[in-house]
PDB file of N, CA and C in Angstrom:
ATOM      1  N   MET A   1     155.632 196.279 162.760  1.00 50.00           N
ATOM      2  CA  MET A   1     155.853 197.513 163.429  1.00 50.00           C
ATOM      3  C   MET A   1     156.096 198.650 162.543  1.00 50.00           C
ATOM      4  N   LEU A   2     155.324 199.652 162.590  1.00 64.00           N
ATOM      5  CA  LEU A   2     155.499 200.767 161.701  1.00 64.00           C
ATOM      6  C   LEU A   2     156.547 201.752 162.439  1.00 64.00           C
ATOM      7  N   ALA A   3     157.650 201.915 161.750  1.00 59.00           N
ATOM      8  CA  ALA A   3     158.803 202.582 162.366  1.00 59.00           C
ATOM      9  C   ALA A   3     158.411 204.193 162.348  1.00 59.00           C
ATOM     10  N   ALA A   4     158.526 204.782 163.481  1.00 90.00           N
ATOM     11  CA  ALA A   4     158.335 206.265 163.557  1.00 90.00           C
ATOM     12  C   ALA A   4     159.737 206.874 163.734  1.00 90.00           C
ATOM     13  N   PHE A   5     160.642 206.240 164.356  1.00 97.00           N
ATOM     14  CA  PHE A   5     161.887 206.814 164.698  1.00 97.00           C
ATOM     15  C   PHE A   5     163.158 205.819 164.381  1.00 97.00           C
ATOM     16  N   TRP A   6     164.225 206.331 163.934  1.00 97.00           N
ATOM     17  CA  TRP A   6     165.339 205.454 163.446  1.00 97.00           C
ATOM     18  C   TRP A   6     166.562 205.885 164.255  1.00 97.00           C
ATOM     19  N   VAL A   7     167.418 204.798 164.548  1.00 97.00           N
ATOM     20  CA  VAL A   7     168.824 205.002 164.974  1.00 97.00           C
ATOM     21  C   VAL A   7     169.597 204.577 163.730  1.00 97.00           C
ATOM     22  N   TYR A   8     170.570 205.248 163.418  1.00 96.00           N
ATOM     23  CA  TYR A   8     171.409 204.964 162.167  1.00 96.00           C
ATOM     24  C   TYR A   8     172.862 205.138 162.440  1.00 96.00           C
ATOM     25  N   VAL A   9     173.679 204.348 161.561  1.00 96.00           N
ATOM     26  CA  VAL A   9     175.034 204.531 161.629  1.00 96.00           C
ATOM     27  C   VAL A   9     175.507 204.792 160.212  1.00 96.00           C
ATOM     28  N   LEU A  10     176.273 205.932 160.074  1.00 93.00           N
ATOM     29  CA  LEU A  10     176.921 206.347 158.838  1.00 93.00           C
ATOM     30  C   LEU A  10     178.422 206.063 158.909  1.00 93.00           C
ATOM     31  N   ILE A  11     179.060 205.825 157.675  1.00 91.00           N
ATOM     32  CA  ILE A  11     180.518 205.738 157.700  1.00 91.00           C
ATOM     33  C   ILE A  11     180.970 206.569 156.492  1.00 91.00           C
ATOM     34  N   SER A  12     182.014 207.324 156.755  1.00 89.00           N
ATOM     35  CA  SER A  12     182.587 208.180 155.727  1.00 89.00           C
ATOM     36  C   SER A  12     183.451 207.350 154.740  1.00 89.00           C
ATOM     37  N   GLU A  13     183.115 207.442 153.453  1.00 88.00           N
ATOM     38  CA  GLU A  13     183.851 206.665 152.550  1.00 88.00           C
ATOM     39  C   GLU A  13     185.316 207.197 152.265  1.00 88.00           C
ATOM     40  N   THR A  14     185.531 208.501 152.713  1.00 86.00           N
ATOM     41  CA  THR A  14     186.829 209.049 152.636  1.00 86.00           C
ATOM     42  C   THR A  14     187.757 208.806 153.724  1.00 86.00           C
ATOM     43  N   THR A  15     187.247 208.903 155.106  1.00 84.00           N
ATOM     44  CA  THR A  15     188.015 208.660 156.178  1.00 84.00           C
ATOM     45  C   THR A  15     187.794 207.469 156.944  1.00 84.00           C
ATOM     46  N   GLY A  16     186.682 206.729 156.755  1.00 86.00           N
ATOM     47  CA  GLY A  16     186.347 205.597 157.490  1.00 86.00           C
ATOM     48  C   GLY A  16     185.681 205.863 158.871  1.00 86.00           C
ATOM     49  N   LYS A  17     185.548 207.176 159.164  1.00 87.00           N
ATOM     50  CA  LYS A  17     185.013 207.535 160.505  1.00 87.00           C
ATOM     51  C   LYS A  17     183.502 207.176 160.520  1.00 87.00           C
ATOM     52  N   ARG A  18     183.047 206.834 161.729  1.00 90.00           N
ATOM     53  CA  ARG A  18     181.664 206.424 161.870  1.00 90.00           C
ATOM     54  C   ARG A  18     180.841 207.497 162.722  1.00 90.00           C
ATOM     55  N   TYR A  19     179.616 207.539 162.294  1.00 91.00           N
ATOM     56  CA  TYR A  19     178.723 208.502 163.007  1.00 91.00           C
ATOM     57  C   TYR A  19     177.464 207.827 163.388  1.00 91.00           C
ATOM     58  N   VAL A  20     176.922 207.983 164.598  1.00 95.00           N
ATOM     59  CA  VAL A  20     175.711 207.436 165.052  1.00 95.00           C
ATOM     60  C   VAL A  20     174.669 208.460 165.421  1.00 95.00           C
ATOM     61  N   GLY A  21     173.437 208.363 164.925  1.00 95.00           N
ATOM     62  CA  GLY A  21     172.475 209.395 165.209  1.00 95.00           C
ATOM     63  C   GLY A  21     171.064 208.799 165.276  1.00 95.00           C
ATOM     64  N   GLN A  22     170.166 209.679 165.515  1.00 96.00           N
ATOM     65  CA  GLN A  22     168.624 209.187 165.532  1.00 96.00           C
ATOM     66  C   GLN A  22     167.819 210.261 164.831  1.00 96.00           C
ATOM     67  N   THR A  23     166.721 209.885 164.181  1.00 96.00           N
ATOM     68  CA  THR A  23     165.860 210.739 163.473  1.00 96.00           C
ATOM     69  C   THR A  23     164.489 210.170 163.275  1.00 96.00           C
ATOM     70  N   ASP A  24     163.470 211.121 162.798  1.00 96.00           N
ATOM     71  CA  ASP A  24     162.173 210.535 162.456  1.00 96.00           C
ATOM     72  C   ASP A  24     162.121 210.470 160.915  1.00 96.00           C
ATOM     73  N   ASP A  25     163.068 210.850 160.145  1.00 95.00           N
ATOM     74  CA  ASP A  25     163.046 210.782 158.669  1.00 95.00           C
ATOM     75  C   ASP A  25     164.468 210.317 158.238  1.00 95.00           C
ATOM     76  N   LEU A  26     164.670 209.079 158.080  1.00 95.00           N
ATOM     77  CA  LEU A  26     165.956 208.584 157.822  1.00 95.00           C
ATOM     78  C   LEU A  26     166.533 209.069 156.441  1.00 95.00           C
ATOM     79  N   GLU A  27     165.747 209.021 155.383  1.00 94.00           N
ATOM     80  CA  GLU A  27     166.140 209.430 154.125  1.00 94.00           C
ATOM     81  C   GLU A  27     166.650 210.894 154.071  1.00 94.00           C
ATOM     82  N   ARG A  28     165.825 211.747 154.590  1.00 92.00           N
ATOM     83  CA  ARG A  28     166.128 213.194 154.689  1.00 92.00           C
ATOM     84  C   ARG A  28     167.346 213.428 155.528  1.00 92.00           C
ATOM     85  N   ARG A  29     167.587 212.715 156.546  1.00 91.00           N
ATOM     86  CA  ARG A  29     168.651 212.893 157.492  1.00 91.00           C
ATOM     87  C   ARG A  29     170.009 212.586 156.885  1.00 91.00           C
ATOM     88  N   VAL A  30     169.993 211.452 156.130  1.00 92.00           N
ATOM     89  CA  VAL A  30     171.252 210.961 155.392  1.00 92.00           C
ATOM     90  C   VAL A  30     171.516 211.981 154.341  1.00 92.00           C
ATOM     91  N   ALA A  31     170.573 212.499 153.645  1.00 90.00           N
ATOM     92  CA  ALA A  31     170.788 213.556 152.645  1.00 90.00           C
ATOM     93  C   ALA A  31     171.355 214.832 153.300  1.00 90.00           C
ATOM     94  N   GLU A  32     170.949 215.222 154.515  1.00 87.00           N
ATOM     95  CA  GLU A  32     171.497 216.419 155.188  1.00 87.00           C
ATOM     96  C   GLU A  32     172.905 216.177 155.569  1.00 87.00           C
ATOM     97  N   HIS A  33     173.262 215.011 155.958  1.00 86.00           N
ATOM     98  CA  HIS A  33     174.638 214.699 156.369  1.00 86.00           C
ATOM     99  C   HIS A  33     175.604 214.927 155.192  1.00 86.00           C
ATOM    100  N   ASN A  34     175.087 214.711 154.061  1.00 86.00           N
ATOM    101  CA  ASN A  34     175.911 214.764 152.846  1.00 86.00           C
ATOM    102  C   ASN A  34     175.911 216.131 152.157  1.00 86.00           C
ATOM    103  N   ASP A  35     175.089 217.110 152.716  1.00 81.00           N
ATOM    104  CA  ASP A  35     174.932 218.384 152.154  1.00 81.00           C
ATOM    105  C   ASP A  35     175.810 219.390 152.995  1.00 81.00           C
ATOM    106  N   PRO A  36     176.941 219.848 152.463  1.00 72.00           N
ATOM    107  CA  PRO A  36     177.901 220.667 153.177  1.00 72.00           C
ATOM    108  C   PRO A  36     177.370 221.928 153.507  1.00 72.00           C
ATOM    109  N   ALA A  37     176.239 222.402 152.933  1.00 72.00           N
ATOM    110  CA  ALA A  37     175.675 223.668 153.279  1.00 72.00           C
ATOM    111  C   ALA A  37     174.631 223.627 154.345  1.00 72.00           C
ATOM    112  N   HIS A  38     174.257 222.315 154.823  1.00 67.00           N
ATOM    113  CA  HIS A  38     173.335 222.224 155.810  1.00 67.00           C
ATOM    114  C   HIS A  38     173.689 222.783 157.173  1.00 67.00           C
ATOM    115  N   ASN A  39     174.890 222.489 157.772  1.00 63.00           N
ATOM    116  CA  ASN A  39     175.397 223.117 158.906  1.00 63.00           C
ATOM    117  C   ASN A  39     176.907 222.870 158.932  1.00 63.00           C
ATOM    118  N   PRO A  40     177.730 223.869 158.582  1.00 63.00           N
ATOM    119  CA  PRO A  40     179.149 223.605 158.413  1.00 63.00           C
ATOM    120  C   PRO A  40     179.847 223.290 159.776  1.00 63.00           C
ATOM    121  N   ARG A  41     179.226 223.454 160.934  1.00 63.00           N
ATOM    122  CA  ARG A  41     179.809 223.077 162.190  1.00 63.00           C
ATOM    123  C   ARG A  41     179.512 221.613 162.605  1.00 63.00           C
ATOM    124  N   LYS A  42     178.725 220.946 161.957  1.00 67.00           N
ATOM    125  CA  LYS A  42     178.336 219.525 162.412  1.00 67.00           C
ATOM    126  C   LYS A  42     179.489 218.589 162.103  1.00 67.00           C
ATOM    127  N   PHE A  43     179.503 217.487 162.834  1.00 66.00           N
ATOM    128  CA  PHE A  43     180.581 216.487 162.663  1.00 66.00           C
ATOM    129  C   PHE A  43     180.652 216.033 161.267  1.00 66.00           C
ATOM    130  N   THR A  44     179.530 215.682 160.640  1.00 63.00           N
ATOM    131  CA  THR A  44     179.598 215.085 159.248  1.00 63.00           C
ATOM    132  C   THR A  44     179.915 216.091 158.168  1.00 63.00           C
ATOM    133  N   THR A  45     179.868 217.377 158.508  1.00 59.00           N
ATOM    134  CA  THR A  45     180.241 218.404 157.571  1.00 59.00           C
ATOM    135  C   THR A  45     181.717 218.781 157.774  1.00 59.00           C
ATOM    136  N   ARG A  46     182.214 218.764 159.000  1.00 65.00           N
ATOM    137  CA  ARG A  46     183.640 218.982 159.227  1.00 65.00           C
ATOM    138  C   ARG A  46     184.538 217.826 158.750  1.00 65.00           C
ATOM    139  N   ASN A  47     184.010 216.598 158.834  1.00 71.00           N
ATOM    140  CA  ASN A  47     184.723 215.464 158.432  1.00 71.00           C
ATOM    141  C   ASN A  47     184.237 214.951 157.027  1.00 71.00           C
ATOM    142  N   SER A  48     185.233 214.701 156.208  1.00 74.00           N
ATOM    143  CA  SER A  48     184.887 214.445 154.776  1.00 74.00           C
ATOM    144  C   SER A  48     183.955 213.233 154.713  1.00 74.00           C
ATOM    145  N   GLY A  49     183.089 213.450 153.607  1.00 76.00           N
ATOM    146  CA  GLY A  49     182.194 212.316 153.193  1.00 76.00           C
ATOM    147  C   GLY A  49     182.676 211.852 151.858  1.00 76.00           C
ATOM    148  N   PRO A  50     181.846 211.244 151.170  1.00 87.00           N
ATOM    149  CA  PRO A  50     180.430 211.062 151.308  1.00 87.00           C
ATOM    150  C   PRO A  50     180.045 210.045 152.438  1.00 87.00           C
ATOM    151  N   TRP A  51     179.009 210.329 153.168  1.00 89.00           N
ATOM    152  CA  TRP A  51     178.618 209.464 154.201  1.00 89.00           C
ATOM    153  C   TRP A  51     177.540 208.437 153.736  1.00 89.00           C
ATOM    154  N   VAL A  52     177.781 207.105 154.072  1.00 93.00           N
ATOM    155  CA  VAL A  52     177.004 206.093 153.539  1.00 93.00           C
ATOM    156  C   VAL A  52     176.299 205.361 154.766  1.00 93.00           C
ATOM    157  N   LEU A  53     175.057 205.120 154.761  1.00 95.00           N
ATOM    158  CA  LEU A  53     174.312 204.447 155.651  1.00 95.00           C
ATOM    159  C   LEU A  53     174.740 202.989 155.694  1.00 95.00           C
ATOM    160  N   ILE A  54     175.220 202.508 156.883  1.00 95.00           N
ATOM    161  CA  ILE A  54     175.655 201.066 156.985  1.00 95.00           C
ATOM    162  C   ILE A  54     174.805 200.320 157.856  1.00 95.00           C
ATOM    163  N   HIS A  55     173.937 200.933 158.791  1.00 95.00           N
ATOM    164  CA  HIS A  55     173.162 200.204 159.707  1.00 95.00           C
ATOM    165  C   HIS A  55     171.988 201.099 160.103  1.00 95.00           C
ATOM    166  N   SER A  56     170.801 200.573 160.323  1.00 96.00           N
ATOM    167  CA  SER A  56     169.670 201.331 160.829  1.00 96.00           C
ATOM    168  C   SER A  56     168.722 200.396 161.645  1.00 96.00           C
ATOM    169  N   GLU A  57     168.046 200.869 162.613  1.00 95.00           N
ATOM    170  CA  GLU A  57     167.119 200.285 163.483  1.00 95.00           C
ATOM    171  C   GLU A  57     165.968 201.120 163.711  1.00 95.00           C
ATOM    172  N   SER A  58     164.698 200.459 163.701  1.00 96.00           N
ATOM    173  CA  SER A  58     163.464 201.297 163.883  1.00 96.00           C
ATOM    174  C   SER A  58     162.975 201.083 165.361  1.00 96.00           C
ATOM    175  N   PHE A  59     162.357 202.136 165.786  1.00 96.00           N
ATOM    176  CA  PHE A  59     161.715 202.223 167.169  1.00 96.00           C
ATOM    177  C   PHE A  59     160.426 202.929 167.058  1.00 96.00           C
ATOM    178  N   PRO A  60     159.493 202.462 167.996  1.00 96.00           N
ATOM    179  CA  PRO A  60     158.106 203.154 167.947  1.00 96.00           C
ATOM    180  C   PRO A  60     158.190 204.557 168.573  1.00 96.00           C
ATOM    181  N   THR A  61     159.024 204.808 169.527  1.00 96.00           N
ATOM    182  CA  THR A  61     159.174 206.124 170.183  1.00 96.00           C
ATOM    183  C   THR A  61     160.478 206.742 170.079  1.00 96.00           C
ATOM    184  N   ARG A  62     160.586 208.016 170.154  1.00 96.00           N
ATOM    185  CA  ARG A  62     161.939 208.739 170.108  1.00 96.00           C
ATOM    186  C   ARG A  62     162.716 208.470 171.347  1.00 96.00           C
ATOM    187  N   ALA A  63     162.001 208.255 172.443  1.00 96.00           N
ATOM    188  CA  ALA A  63     162.694 207.887 173.691  1.00 96.00           C
ATOM    189  C   ALA A  63     163.515 206.554 173.553  1.00 96.00           C
ATOM    190  N   LEU A  64     162.943 205.603 172.938  1.00 97.00           N
ATOM    191  CA  LEU A  64     163.619 204.315 172.735  1.00 97.00           C
ATOM    192  C   LEU A  64     164.721 204.472 171.829  1.00 97.00           C
ATOM    193  N   ALA A  65     164.558 205.230 170.716  1.00 97.00           N
ATOM    194  CA  ALA A  65     165.634 205.452 169.823  1.00 97.00           C
ATOM    195  C   ALA A  65     166.756 206.232 170.404  1.00 97.00           C
ATOM    196  N   MET A  66     166.494 207.212 171.329  1.00 97.00           N
ATOM    197  CA  MET A  66     167.583 207.814 171.952  1.00 97.00           C
ATOM    198  C   MET A  66     168.284 206.957 172.911  1.00 97.00           C
ATOM    199  N   GLN A  67     167.610 206.082 173.556  1.00 98.00           N
ATOM    200  CA  GLN A  67     168.223 205.132 174.449  1.00 98.00           C
ATOM    201  C   GLN A  67     169.150 204.301 173.735  1.00 98.00           C
ATOM    202  N   ARG A  68     168.755 203.726 172.498  1.00 97.00           N
ATOM    203  CA  ARG A  68     169.707 202.891 171.693  1.00 97.00           C
ATOM    204  C   ARG A  68     170.798 203.580 171.137  1.00 97.00           C
ATOM    205  N   GLU A  69     170.600 204.885 170.748  1.00 97.00           N
ATOM    206  CA  GLU A  69     171.729 205.785 170.229  1.00 97.00           C
ATOM    207  C   GLU A  69     172.706 205.898 171.272  1.00 97.00           C
ATOM    208  N   LYS A  70     172.327 206.210 172.541  1.00 97.00           N
ATOM    209  CA  LYS A  70     173.216 206.351 173.588  1.00 97.00           C
ATOM    210  C   LYS A  70     174.095 205.122 173.904  1.00 97.00           C
ATOM    211  N   TRP A  71     173.422 203.990 173.825  1.00 97.00           N
ATOM    212  CA  TRP A  71     174.033 202.733 174.060  1.00 97.00           C
ATOM    213  C   TRP A  71     175.134 202.459 172.901  1.00 97.00           C
ATOM    214  N   LEU A  72     174.707 202.763 171.634  1.00 96.00           N
ATOM    215  CA  LEU A  72     175.672 202.554 170.504  1.00 96.00           C
ATOM    216  C   LEU A  72     176.893 203.388 170.610  1.00 96.00           C
ATOM    217  N   LYS A  73     176.742 204.559 171.256  1.00 95.00           N
ATOM    218  CA  LYS A  73     177.832 205.505 171.505  1.00 95.00           C
ATOM    219  C   LYS A  73     178.789 205.155 172.725  1.00 95.00           C
ATOM    220  N   SER A  74     178.223 204.156 173.569  1.00 95.00           N
ATOM    221  CA  SER A  74     179.019 203.727 174.713  1.00 95.00           C
ATOM    222  C   SER A  74     180.187 202.864 174.263  1.00 95.00           C
ATOM    223  N   GLY A  75     180.936 202.541 175.241  1.00 94.00           N
ATOM    224  CA  GLY A  75     182.068 201.617 174.840  1.00 94.00           C
ATOM    225  C   GLY A  75     181.599 200.210 174.440  1.00 94.00           C
ATOM    226  N   VAL A  76     180.591 199.617 175.128  1.00 96.00           N
ATOM    227  CA  VAL A  76     179.957 198.347 174.749  1.00 96.00           C
ATOM    228  C   VAL A  76     179.292 198.449 173.393  1.00 96.00           C
ATOM    229  N   GLY A  77     178.668 199.543 173.173  1.00 94.00           N
ATOM    230  CA  GLY A  77     177.926 199.685 171.855  1.00 94.00           C
ATOM    231  C   GLY A  77     178.911 199.835 170.731  1.00 94.00           C
ATOM    232  N   ARG A  78     180.011 200.570 171.003  1.00 93.00           N
ATOM    233  CA  ARG A  78     181.012 200.654 169.890  1.00 93.00           C
ATOM    234  C   ARG A  78     181.603 199.360 169.590  1.00 93.00           C
ATOM    235  N   GLU A  79     181.858 198.514 170.624  1.00 93.00           N
ATOM    236  CA  GLU A  79     182.436 197.165 170.418  1.00 93.00           C
ATOM    237  C   GLU A  79     181.515 196.274 169.618  1.00 93.00           C
ATOM    238  N   TRP A  80     180.101 196.416 169.945  1.00 93.00           N
ATOM    239  CA  TRP A  80     179.081 195.709 169.224  1.00 93.00           C
ATOM    240  C   TRP A  80     179.130 196.132 167.763  1.00 93.00           C
ATOM    241  N   LEU A  81     179.221 197.438 167.502  1.00 92.00           N
ATOM    242  CA  LEU A  81     179.175 197.888 166.128  1.00 92.00           C
ATOM    243  C   LEU A  81     180.516 197.425 165.351  1.00 92.00           C
ATOM    244  N   ASP A  82     181.652 197.412 166.125  1.00 90.00           N
ATOM    245  CA  ASP A  82     182.924 196.864 165.446  1.00 90.00           C
ATOM    246  C   ASP A  82     182.623 195.455 164.973  1.00 90.00           C
ATOM    247  N   ARG A  83     181.971 194.678 165.792  1.00 90.00           N
ATOM    248  CA  ARG A  83     181.712 193.244 165.431  1.00 90.00           C
ATOM    249  C   ARG A  83     180.685 193.070 164.406  1.00 90.00           C
ATOM    250  N   SER A  84     179.632 193.975 164.477  1.00 88.00           N
ATOM    251  CA  SER A  84     178.455 193.722 163.602  1.00 88.00           C
ATOM    252  C   SER A  84     178.557 194.433 162.269  1.00 88.00           C
ATOM    253  N   VAL A  85     179.093 195.635 162.236  1.00 83.00           N
ATOM    254  CA  VAL A  85     179.227 196.323 160.893  1.00 83.00           C
ATOM    255  C   VAL A  85     180.612 196.727 160.518  1.00 83.00           C
ATOM    256  N   GLY A  86     181.557 196.380 161.363  1.00 71.00           N
ATOM    257  CA  GLY A  86     182.967 196.753 160.952  1.00 71.00           C
ATOM    258  C   GLY A  86     183.480 197.857 161.812  1.00 71.00           C
ATOM    259  N   ARG A  87     184.748 197.837 162.008  1.00 65.00           N
ATOM    260  CA  ARG A  87     185.409 198.878 162.757  1.00 65.00           C
ATOM    261  C   ARG A  87     185.686 200.092 161.880  1.00 65.00           C
ATOM    262  N   ALA A  88     185.521 201.265 162.550  1.00 56.00           N
ATOM    263  CA  ALA A  88     185.767 202.536 161.845  1.00 56.00           C
ATOM    264  C   ALA A  88     187.211 202.695 161.809  1.00 56.00           C
ATOM    265  N   GLY A  89     187.654 203.292 160.697  1.00 58.00           N
ATOM    266  CA  GLY A  89     189.083 203.578 160.440  1.00 58.00           C
ATOM    267  C   GLY A  89     189.326 203.988 159.053  1.00 58.00           C
ATOM    268  N   PRO A  90     190.510 204.394 158.683  1.00 56.00           N
ATOM    269  CA  PRO A  90     190.773 204.849 157.395  1.00 56.00           C
ATOM    270  C   PRO A  90     190.583 203.746 156.402  1.00 56.00           C
ATOM    271  N   PRO A  91     190.163 204.118 155.159  1.00 54.00           N
ATOM    272  CA  PRO A  91     189.938 203.090 154.155  1.00 54.00           C
ATOM    273  C   PRO A  91     191.283 202.412 153.739  1.00 54.00           C
ATOM    274  N   ARG A  92     191.213 201.164 153.425  1.00 54.00           N
ATOM    275  CA  ARG A  92     192.490 200.451 152.996  1.00 54.00           C
ATOM    276  C   ARG A  92     192.614 200.632 151.493  1.00 54.00           C
ATOM    277  N   ALA A  93     193.939 200.616 151.110  1.00 50.00           N
ATOM    278  CA  ALA A  93     194.263 200.715 149.810  1.00 50.00           C
ATOM    279  C   ALA A  93     194.090 199.356 149.121  1.00 50.00           C
ATOM    280  N   ASP A  94     193.679 199.450 147.731  1.00 46.00           N
ATOM    281  CA  ASP A  94     193.356 198.181 146.968  1.00 46.00           C
ATOM    282  C   ASP A  94     194.620 197.449 146.735  1.00 46.00           C
TER     283      ASP A  94
END
């Protein structure tokens, strides 16, 4: 399947916060999240980065990607992410 749309999960290396989004250009979108000049009011600009891609899924349509994004942001979806890619939270000291 040739991926046209992506659902992705980022985590802040500074705060451990998690972000879920969808896009048609994954590489560009991750770069935008790490660019403080892109939009200073966005979640990933207001919260410290750098933001690292920890999970992504491809979908043939934007509608399917948006449906999955919405599910990952739900209580059940957050629980699945906690089990699958790790719980969001502050980084632990070495």
